[in-house]
């Protein structure tokens, strides 16, 4: 784009949603045993995704203020009108939840601001039930290179309102109403206030180490005990959220006494995961707990990466060239028809945009 005179910059979106059916949600379907319903689970969350912003006018969207940065994608994840392409999408339209503005605004909106929803699926003739929703995981630290230096410039506020604010929720609901997808009709779930589950997150595990998955089940009712069925599954996966491979699954029957907390643990040894890790060393931890007596379900997912050891090399002295002075000669060789290629080092590499465009 810059070669054509169009101001452009690369943008990286962390925890980028891949919405395959334009529902503006990332949907995970599980059955009554806590297993993924693979035929329905086509959405995913990528560790990161990169696209390009270009600065241009949008007379096709007038009246309205849509001039400025537009999203295009040289590596689109879905087809648009039968072709792998995306954009241009007005960043301003994305922030406002105006997903009907061309082109491909619903997909970009989902990439940066989709809700992650877990559904209980019991069959094609049974109603779906939401058992968990996460509204602030998607679209974190949307970044580009700052002008004139190598610092990171945060663009998150350009794409959406601050997470967990009324303004952000209003925009999401506006977009969902415009999409009119069937899944949005099931956006209800009755919470059980007596019992809560807290999933301990793993943050700093060195590769080669063992670790333990912990789930705390707390009963706030001082008079009634609750029986719960808990399933914990640990998978390795690639950074795109694909190629998941379970390495350990276990189920537990837990009685939660009145006013007490029970701890459920699943130990993972290095031998469990050593042969299955992908290059990014990513894990997906998945927990589902059910209290059938009151038809309550809890689900949690957590992605984490085992830490690679830091390697520090100390050099006592500067490296010196070691060689031998040797004379040699060449004769009886025919070099006609050959060209000598001499490398040049006069190219200049800049630091991106030199002036702010907007």
Tab-separated table of C-alpha atoms in Angstrom:
chain	number	residue	atom	x	y	z
A	1	UNK	CA	0.000	0.000	0.000
A	2	UNK	CA	2.810	2.421	0.804
A	3	UNK	CA	4.307	1.804	-2.636
A	4	UNK	CA	1.039	3.151	-4.069
A	5	UNK	CA	1.229	6.220	-1.851
A	6	UNK	CA	-1.404	5.041	0.634
A	7	UNK	CA	-0.444	5.521	4.308
A	8	UNK	CA	-0.480	2.099	5.935
A	9	UNK	CA	0.511	0.359	9.143
A	10	UNK	CA	0.504	-3.207	10.450
A	11	UNK	CA	-1.845	-3.943	13.356
A	12	UNK	CA	-1.630	-6.900	15.747
A	13	UNK	CA	-4.686	-8.052	17.695
A	14	UNK	CA	-4.064	-10.369	20.646
A	15	UNK	CA	-6.713	-12.959	21.532
A	16	UNK	CA	-8.266	-12.469	18.114
A	17	UNK	CA	-11.628	-14.127	17.511
A	18	UNK	CA	-12.303	-16.200	14.405
A	19	UNK	CA	-16.091	-16.099	13.990
A	20	UNK	CA	-17.091	-18.539	11.263
A	21	UNK	CA	-20.852	-17.910	11.117
A	22	UNK	CA	-21.240	-14.140	11.670
A	23	UNK	CA	-22.909	-14.470	15.063
A	24	UNK	CA	-20.465	-11.936	16.595
A	25	UNK	CA	-19.712	-14.575	19.214
A	26	UNK	CA	-17.130	-17.294	19.695
A	27	UNK	CA	-19.231	-20.361	20.414
A	28	UNK	CA	-18.170	-23.539	22.192
A	29	UNK	CA	-20.691	-26.390	22.263
A	30	UNK	CA	-20.362	-29.183	24.805
A	31	UNK	CA	-22.508	-32.218	25.520
A	32	UNK	CA	-23.776	-33.526	28.847
A	33	UNK	CA	-20.484	-35.373	29.429
A	34	UNK	CA	-18.443	-32.229	29.011
A	35	UNK	CA	-17.066	-33.276	25.634
A	36	UNK	CA	-16.710	-30.861	22.742
A	37	UNK	CA	-19.306	-31.221	19.981
A	38	UNK	CA	-16.706	-31.126	17.220
A	39	UNK	CA	-19.107	-30.824	14.299
A	40	UNK	CA	-20.446	-27.549	15.729
A	41	UNK	CA	-17.239	-26.079	17.130
A	42	UNK	CA	-15.928	-24.154	14.147
A	43	UNK	CA	-15.093	-20.901	15.942
A	44	UNK	CA	-11.702	-20.328	17.537
A	45	UNK	CA	-9.559	-17.773	19.320
A	46	UNK	CA	-6.165	-17.051	17.830
A	47	UNK	CA	-3.319	-16.066	20.105
A	48	UNK	CA	-2.812	-13.152	17.732
A	49	UNK	CA	-3.755	-12.052	14.229
A	50	UNK	CA	-2.233	-9.329	12.047
A	51	UNK	CA	-3.932	-7.127	9.485
A	52	UNK	CA	-3.228	-3.784	7.787
A	53	UNK	CA	-4.757	-0.374	8.342
A	54	UNK	CA	-4.835	2.056	5.409
A	55	UNK	CA	-5.794	5.735	5.566
A	56	UNK	CA	-8.436	6.768	3.044
A	57	UNK	CA	-11.716	8.561	2.522
A	58	UNK	CA	-14.993	6.586	2.424
A	59	UNK	CA	-17.414	8.524	0.186
A	60	UNK	CA	-19.423	5.307	-0.189
A	61	UNK	CA	-20.399	5.524	3.504
A	62	UNK	CA	-21.501	9.164	3.483
A	63	UNK	CA	-23.259	10.878	5.121
A	64	UNK	CA	-21.263	10.236	8.263
A	65	UNK	CA	-17.733	10.427	9.579
A	66	UNK	CA	-15.989	7.287	8.329
A	67	UNK	CA	-12.835	8.785	6.842
A	68	UNK	CA	-9.540	7.654	8.326
A	69	UNK	CA	-8.092	4.256	9.133
A	70	UNK	CA	-9.633	1.306	7.291
A	71	UNK	CA	-8.940	-2.394	7.906
A	72	UNK	CA	-7.803	-4.636	5.074
A	73	UNK	CA	-6.343	-8.111	5.463
A	74	UNK	CA	-3.846	-9.821	3.190
A	75	UNK	CA	-4.372	-13.088	5.094
A	76	UNK	CA	-8.176	-13.249	5.440
A	77	UNK	CA	-9.581	-16.122	7.477
A	78	UNK	CA	-12.987	-16.405	5.792
A	79	UNK	CA	-14.419	-15.844	2.321
A	80	UNK	CA	-16.294	-12.659	1.463
A	81	UNK	CA	-18.781	-13.067	-1.400
A	82	UNK	CA	-17.003	-16.258	-2.413
A	83	UNK	CA	-13.447	-14.882	-2.353
A	84	UNK	CA	-10.786	-14.764	0.339
A	85	UNK	CA	-10.690	-11.021	0.935
A	86	UNK	CA	-11.522	-8.513	3.653
A	87	UNK	CA	-12.263	-4.807	3.747
A	88	UNK	CA	-11.911	-1.984	3.627
A	89	UNK	CA	-13.662	-1.761	7.003
A	90	UNK	CA	-13.986	1.589	8.754
A	91	UNK	CA	-12.378	1.410	12.205
A	92	UNK	CA	-14.878	4.044	13.362
A	93	UNK	CA	-17.777	1.822	12.259
A	94	UNK	CA	-16.273	-1.101	14.186
A	95	UNK	CA	-16.059	0.956	17.383
A	96	UNK	CA	-19.676	2.120	16.993
A	97	UNK	CA	-20.988	-1.400	16.350
A	98	UNK	CA	-22.307	-0.391	12.920
A	99	UNK	CA	-21.784	-3.824	11.439
A	100	UNK	CA	-23.981	-3.240	8.380
A	101	UNK	CA	-21.443	-0.803	6.938
A	102	UNK	CA	-19.411	-2.371	4.104
A	103	UNK	CA	-17.205	-4.248	3.789
A	104	UNK	CA	-16.963	-7.278	6.163
A	105	UNK	CA	-17.526	-5.205	9.294
A	106	UNK	CA	-19.141	-8.087	11.268
A	107	UNK	CA	-16.003	-10.199	10.977
A	108	UNK	CA	-13.672	-7.416	12.156
A	109	UNK	CA	-16.058	-6.481	14.977
A	110	UNK	CA	-15.994	-10.091	16.175
A	111	UNK	CA	-12.195	-10.233	15.930
A	112	UNK	CA	-11.832	-7.427	18.458
A	113	UNK	CA	-14.999	-7.526	20.580
A	114	UNK	CA	-16.841	-10.850	20.341
A	115	UNK	CA	-18.311	-12.463	23.441
A	116	UNK	CA	-17.051	-15.960	24.190
A	117	UNK	CA	-20.006	-18.242	24.938
A	118	UNK	CA	-20.181	-21.850	26.122
A	119	UNK	CA	-23.375	-23.711	25.239
A	120	UNK	CA	-24.874	-26.914	26.587
A	121	UNK	CA	-25.950	-28.907	23.512
A	122	UNK	CA	-28.195	-31.932	24.077
A	123	UNK	CA	-29.279	-32.575	20.505
A	124	UNK	CA	-30.853	-30.872	17.491
A	125	UNK	CA	-34.345	-30.972	19.023
A	126	UNK	CA	-33.320	-29.649	22.432
A	127	UNK	CA	-32.941	-25.946	23.269
A	128	UNK	CA	-29.469	-24.537	23.714
A	129	UNK	CA	-28.477	-23.349	27.151
A	130	UNK	CA	-25.794	-20.814	27.956
A	131	UNK	CA	-23.629	-22.059	30.792
A	132	UNK	CA	-20.918	-19.409	30.660
A	133	UNK	CA	-20.067	-16.213	28.852
A	134	UNK	CA	-16.862	-14.213	28.842
A	135	UNK	CA	-17.260	-10.652	27.641
A	136	UNK	CA	-13.756	-9.232	27.986
A	137	UNK	CA	-11.273	-11.816	26.697
A	138	UNK	CA	-11.371	-11.007	22.988
A	139	UNK	CA	-9.344	-8.148	21.538
A	140	UNK	CA	-6.537	-7.313	23.927
A	141	UNK	CA	-3.649	-4.898	23.416
A	142	UNK	CA	-4.412	-4.063	19.789
A	143	UNK	CA	-1.043	-2.701	18.727
A	144	UNK	CA	1.011	-1.064	16.011
A	145	UNK	CA	4.513	0.325	15.809
A	146	UNK	CA	4.738	3.921	17.033
A	147	UNK	CA	5.720	6.655	14.588
A	148	UNK	CA	9.454	7.322	14.378
A	149	UNK	CA	10.528	4.854	17.050
A	150	UNK	CA	10.288	1.180	17.987
A	151	UNK	CA	7.749	1.612	20.810
A	152	UNK	CA	4.325	-0.057	20.830
A	153	UNK	CA	1.342	2.190	20.198
A	154	UNK	CA	-1.906	0.914	21.685
A	155	UNK	CA	-4.914	1.107	19.341
A	156	UNK	CA	-7.448	-0.741	21.504
A	157	UNK	CA	-9.498	2.387	22.227
A	158	UNK	CA	-9.756	3.042	18.484
A	159	UNK	CA	-11.606	-0.247	17.976
A	160	UNK	CA	-13.882	-0.416	21.026
A	161	UNK	CA	-15.032	1.230	24.211
A	162	UNK	CA	-13.228	0.231	27.436
A	163	UNK	CA	-14.135	-3.285	28.538
A	164	UNK	CA	-16.687	-3.772	31.335
A	165	UNK	CA	-18.244	-0.372	30.754
A	166	UNK	CA	-21.880	0.340	29.948
A	167	UNK	CA	-20.830	1.994	26.687
A	168	UNK	CA	-18.995	-1.144	25.545
A	169	UNK	CA	-21.935	-3.403	26.420
A	170	UNK	CA	-24.365	-1.090	24.624
A	171	UNK	CA	-22.259	-1.279	21.454
A	172	UNK	CA	-22.104	-5.088	21.615
A	173	UNK	CA	-25.860	-5.390	22.125
A	174	UNK	CA	-26.459	-2.979	19.242
A	175	UNK	CA	-24.284	-5.111	16.972
A	176	UNK	CA	-25.987	-8.331	18.104
A	177	UNK	CA	-29.413	-6.884	17.313
A	178	UNK	CA	-28.239	-5.910	13.841
A	179	UNK	CA	-26.812	-9.375	13.197
A	180	UNK	CA	-30.067	-11.090	14.216
A	181	UNK	CA	-28.314	-14.443	14.529
A	182	UNK	CA	-30.191	-17.328	16.140
A	183	UNK	CA	-27.605	-17.856	18.881
A	184	UNK	CA	-28.228	-14.384	20.339
A	185	UNK	CA	-31.788	-15.430	21.278
A	186	UNK	CA	-30.453	-17.767	23.946
A	187	UNK	CA	-28.500	-15.090	25.803
A	188	UNK	CA	-29.974	-16.045	29.189
A	189	UNK	CA	-28.859	-18.300	31.971
A	190	UNK	CA	-30.070	-18.511	35.565
A	191	UNK	CA	-27.230	-18.452	38.056
A	192	UNK	CA	-27.191	-20.465	41.245
A	193	UNK	CA	-26.171	-18.162	44.071
A	194	UNK	CA	-25.545	-20.868	46.690
A	195	UNK	CA	-22.568	-22.508	44.975
A	196	UNK	CA	-19.580	-20.910	43.293
A	197	UNK	CA	-16.565	-22.373	41.530
A	198	UNK	CA	-13.214	-20.627	41.326
A	199	UNK	CA	-10.673	-21.884	38.828
A	200	UNK	CA	-7.090	-21.146	39.899
A	201	UNK	CA	-5.088	-19.817	36.969
A	202	UNK	CA	-1.582	-20.947	36.193
A	203	UNK	CA	0.736	-18.106	35.262
A	204	UNK	CA	4.367	-19.140	35.643
A	205	UNK	CA	5.260	-22.756	34.889
A	206	UNK	CA	8.709	-23.650	33.573
A	207	UNK	CA	8.780	-26.214	30.775
A	208	UNK	CA	9.758	-29.573	32.210
A	209	UNK	CA	7.942	-28.880	35.484
A	210	UNK	CA	4.910	-30.631	36.907
A	211	UNK	CA	1.844	-28.554	37.756
A	212	UNK	CA	-1.551	-28.991	39.385
A	213	UNK	CA	-4.949	-27.833	38.141
A	214	UNK	CA	-7.051	-26.623	41.078
A	215	UNK	CA	-10.776	-25.962	41.280
A	216	UNK	CA	-12.371	-24.573	44.445
A	217	UNK	CA	-16.039	-25.408	45.009
A	218	UNK	CA	-17.668	-23.232	47.681
A	219	UNK	CA	-21.105	-23.683	49.226
A	220	UNK	CA	-22.601	-20.492	50.672
A	221	UNK	CA	-25.713	-22.244	51.940
A	222	UNK	CA	-25.349	-22.907	55.677
A	223	UNK	CA	-27.933	-25.701	55.757
A	224	UNK	CA	-27.830	-27.620	52.478
A	225	UNK	CA	-25.122	-29.742	50.855
A	226	UNK	CA	-24.789	-29.923	47.089
A	227	UNK	CA	-23.471	-32.878	45.062
A	228	UNK	CA	-21.446	-31.805	42.021
A	229	UNK	CA	-19.964	-33.667	39.091
A	230	UNK	CA	-16.688	-32.127	37.946
A	231	UNK	CA	-14.708	-32.811	34.771
A	232	UNK	CA	-11.233	-31.361	34.209
A	233	UNK	CA	-9.507	-31.705	30.845
A	234	UNK	CA	-6.042	-30.504	29.837
A	235	UNK	CA	-5.088	-30.145	26.157
A	236	UNK	CA	-2.129	-28.923	24.176
A	237	UNK	CA	-2.906	-26.699	21.190
A	238	UNK	CA	-1.424	-24.411	18.563
A	239	UNK	CA	-1.540	-20.627	18.789
A	240	UNK	CA	-4.625	-20.556	16.530
A	241	UNK	CA	-6.583	-22.634	19.042
A	242	UNK	CA	-6.600	-25.579	16.623
A	243	UNK	CA	-4.916	-29.000	16.714
A	244	UNK	CA	-6.070	-29.624	20.253
A	245	UNK	CA	-4.895	-32.896	21.759
A	246	UNK	CA	-6.142	-34.010	25.198
A	247	UNK	CA	-3.314	-35.152	27.434
A	248	UNK	CA	-5.304	-35.849	30.583
A	249	UNK	CA	-8.990	-35.995	31.530
A	250	UNK	CA	-10.537	-36.881	34.856
A	251	UNK	CA	-13.993	-36.712	36.423
A	252	UNK	CA	-14.901	-36.324	40.086
A	253	UNK	CA	-18.009	-36.655	42.210
A	254	UNK	CA	-17.786	-33.992	44.888
A	255	UNK	CA	-20.080	-33.390	47.841
A	256	UNK	CA	-19.878	-29.762	48.954
A	257	UNK	CA	-20.880	-29.537	52.639
A	258	UNK	CA	-22.892	-26.556	53.916
A	259	UNK	CA	-20.764	-23.464	54.358
A	260	UNK	CA	-17.552	-25.181	53.256
A	261	UNK	CA	-15.125	-25.252	50.331
A	262	UNK	CA	-13.907	-28.377	48.568
A	263	UNK	CA	-10.718	-28.472	46.502
A	264	UNK	CA	-10.536	-30.580	43.333
A	265	UNK	CA	-7.053	-31.174	41.932
A	266	UNK	CA	-5.683	-32.721	38.743
A	267	UNK	CA	-1.886	-33.211	38.774
A	268	UNK	CA	-0.050	-32.960	35.435
A	269	UNK	CA	3.464	-34.360	35.134
A	270	UNK	CA	6.063	-33.501	32.539
A	271	UNK	CA	5.665	-37.028	31.185
A	272	UNK	CA	1.996	-36.278	30.469
A	273	UNK	CA	2.759	-33.450	28.050
A	274	UNK	CA	6.402	-33.788	26.949
A	275	UNK	CA	5.737	-35.579	23.651
A	276	UNK	CA	2.689	-33.546	22.646
A	277	UNK	CA	3.723	-29.888	22.949
A	278	UNK	CA	3.525	-27.646	19.900
A	279	UNK	CA	6.234	-25.107	19.206
A	280	UNK	CA	4.368	-22.394	21.134
A	281	UNK	CA	4.084	-24.576	24.289
A	282	UNK	CA	0.397	-23.658	24.731
A	283	UNK	CA	-2.126	-25.433	26.946
A	284	UNK	CA	-5.894	-25.207	27.204
A	285	UNK	CA	-7.376	-26.091	30.586
A	286	UNK	CA	-11.073	-26.840	30.516
A	287	UNK	CA	-13.288	-27.369	33.556
A	288	UNK	CA	-17.008	-28.107	33.754
A	289	UNK	CA	-18.993	-28.675	36.928
A	290	UNK	CA	-22.649	-29.665	37.071
A	291	UNK	CA	-25.163	-29.722	39.903
A	292	UNK	CA	-27.936	-31.751	38.363
A	293	UNK	CA	-30.291	-31.272	41.284
A	294	UNK	CA	-30.824	-27.643	40.292
A	295	UNK	CA	-29.705	-27.928	36.631
A	296	UNK	CA	-26.761	-25.605	37.187
A	297	UNK	CA	-23.593	-25.743	35.099
A	298	UNK	CA	-20.278	-23.985	35.488
A	299	UNK	CA	-17.625	-23.912	32.803
A	300	UNK	CA	-14.207	-22.281	32.626
A	301	UNK	CA	-11.340	-22.257	30.160
A	302	UNK	CA	-7.842	-20.942	30.597
A	303	UNK	CA	-5.033	-20.796	28.063
A	304	UNK	CA	-1.503	-20.593	29.339
A	305	UNK	CA	2.006	-21.100	28.051
A	306	UNK	CA	4.802	-22.907	29.847
A	307	UNK	CA	7.826	-20.691	30.198
A	308	UNK	CA	11.004	-21.515	28.343
A	309	UNK	CA	14.276	-21.134	30.278
A	310	UNK	CA	16.215	-17.959	29.746
A	311	UNK	CA	19.643	-18.586	28.285
A	312	UNK	CA	22.391	-16.088	28.996
A	313	UNK	CA	25.782	-16.425	27.316
A	314	UNK	CA	28.737	-14.629	28.847
A	315	UNK	CA	31.808	-14.056	26.662
A	316	UNK	CA	35.017	-13.357	28.525
A	317	UNK	CA	36.870	-11.731	25.633
A	318	UNK	CA	35.875	-10.328	22.284
A	319	UNK	CA	35.878	-12.906	19.549
A	320	UNK	CA	38.909	-12.730	17.302
A	321	UNK	CA	39.339	-13.995	13.769
A	322	UNK	CA	41.645	-16.960	13.623
A	323	UNK	CA	43.134	-17.968	10.263
A	324	UNK	CA	46.240	-18.826	8.287
A	325	UNK	CA	47.843	-16.767	5.569
A	326	UNK	CA	47.981	-19.049	2.546
A	327	UNK	CA	48.966	-18.394	-1.047
A	328	UNK	CA	47.092	-20.173	-3.778
A	329	UNK	CA	46.802	-19.967	-7.528
A	330	UNK	CA	44.205	-20.784	-10.187
A	331	UNK	CA	44.964	-21.799	-13.771
A	332	UNK	CA	43.355	-23.400	-16.796
A	333	UNK	CA	39.834	-22.238	-15.833
A	334	UNK	CA	37.478	-20.740	-18.414
A	335	UNK	CA	35.376	-17.934	-16.876
A	336	UNK	CA	33.797	-16.745	-20.116
A	337	UNK	CA	30.034	-16.443	-19.869
A	338	UNK	CA	30.054	-15.918	-16.105
A	339	UNK	CA	29.115	-12.730	-14.292
A	340	UNK	CA	30.544	-11.755	-10.951
A	341	UNK	CA	27.846	-10.737	-8.473
A	342	UNK	CA	29.006	-8.330	-5.801
A	343	UNK	CA	26.672	-7.755	-2.848
A	344	UNK	CA	25.723	-4.139	-2.189
A	345	UNK	CA	25.016	-2.593	1.184
A	346	UNK	CA	23.727	0.827	0.212
A	347	UNK	CA	20.046	0.176	0.919
A	348	UNK	CA	18.386	2.193	3.652
A	349	UNK	CA	15.827	0.734	6.010
A	350	UNK	CA	13.462	3.202	7.601
A	351	UNK	CA	11.404	3.001	10.794
A	352	UNK	CA	7.950	3.049	9.243
A	353	UNK	CA	5.773	6.129	9.013
A	354	UNK	CA	7.719	9.365	9.525
A	355	UNK	CA	4.731	11.598	10.196
A	356	UNK	CA	1.478	10.976	11.981
A	357	UNK	CA	-1.427	10.658	9.564
A	358	UNK	CA	-4.149	10.525	12.143
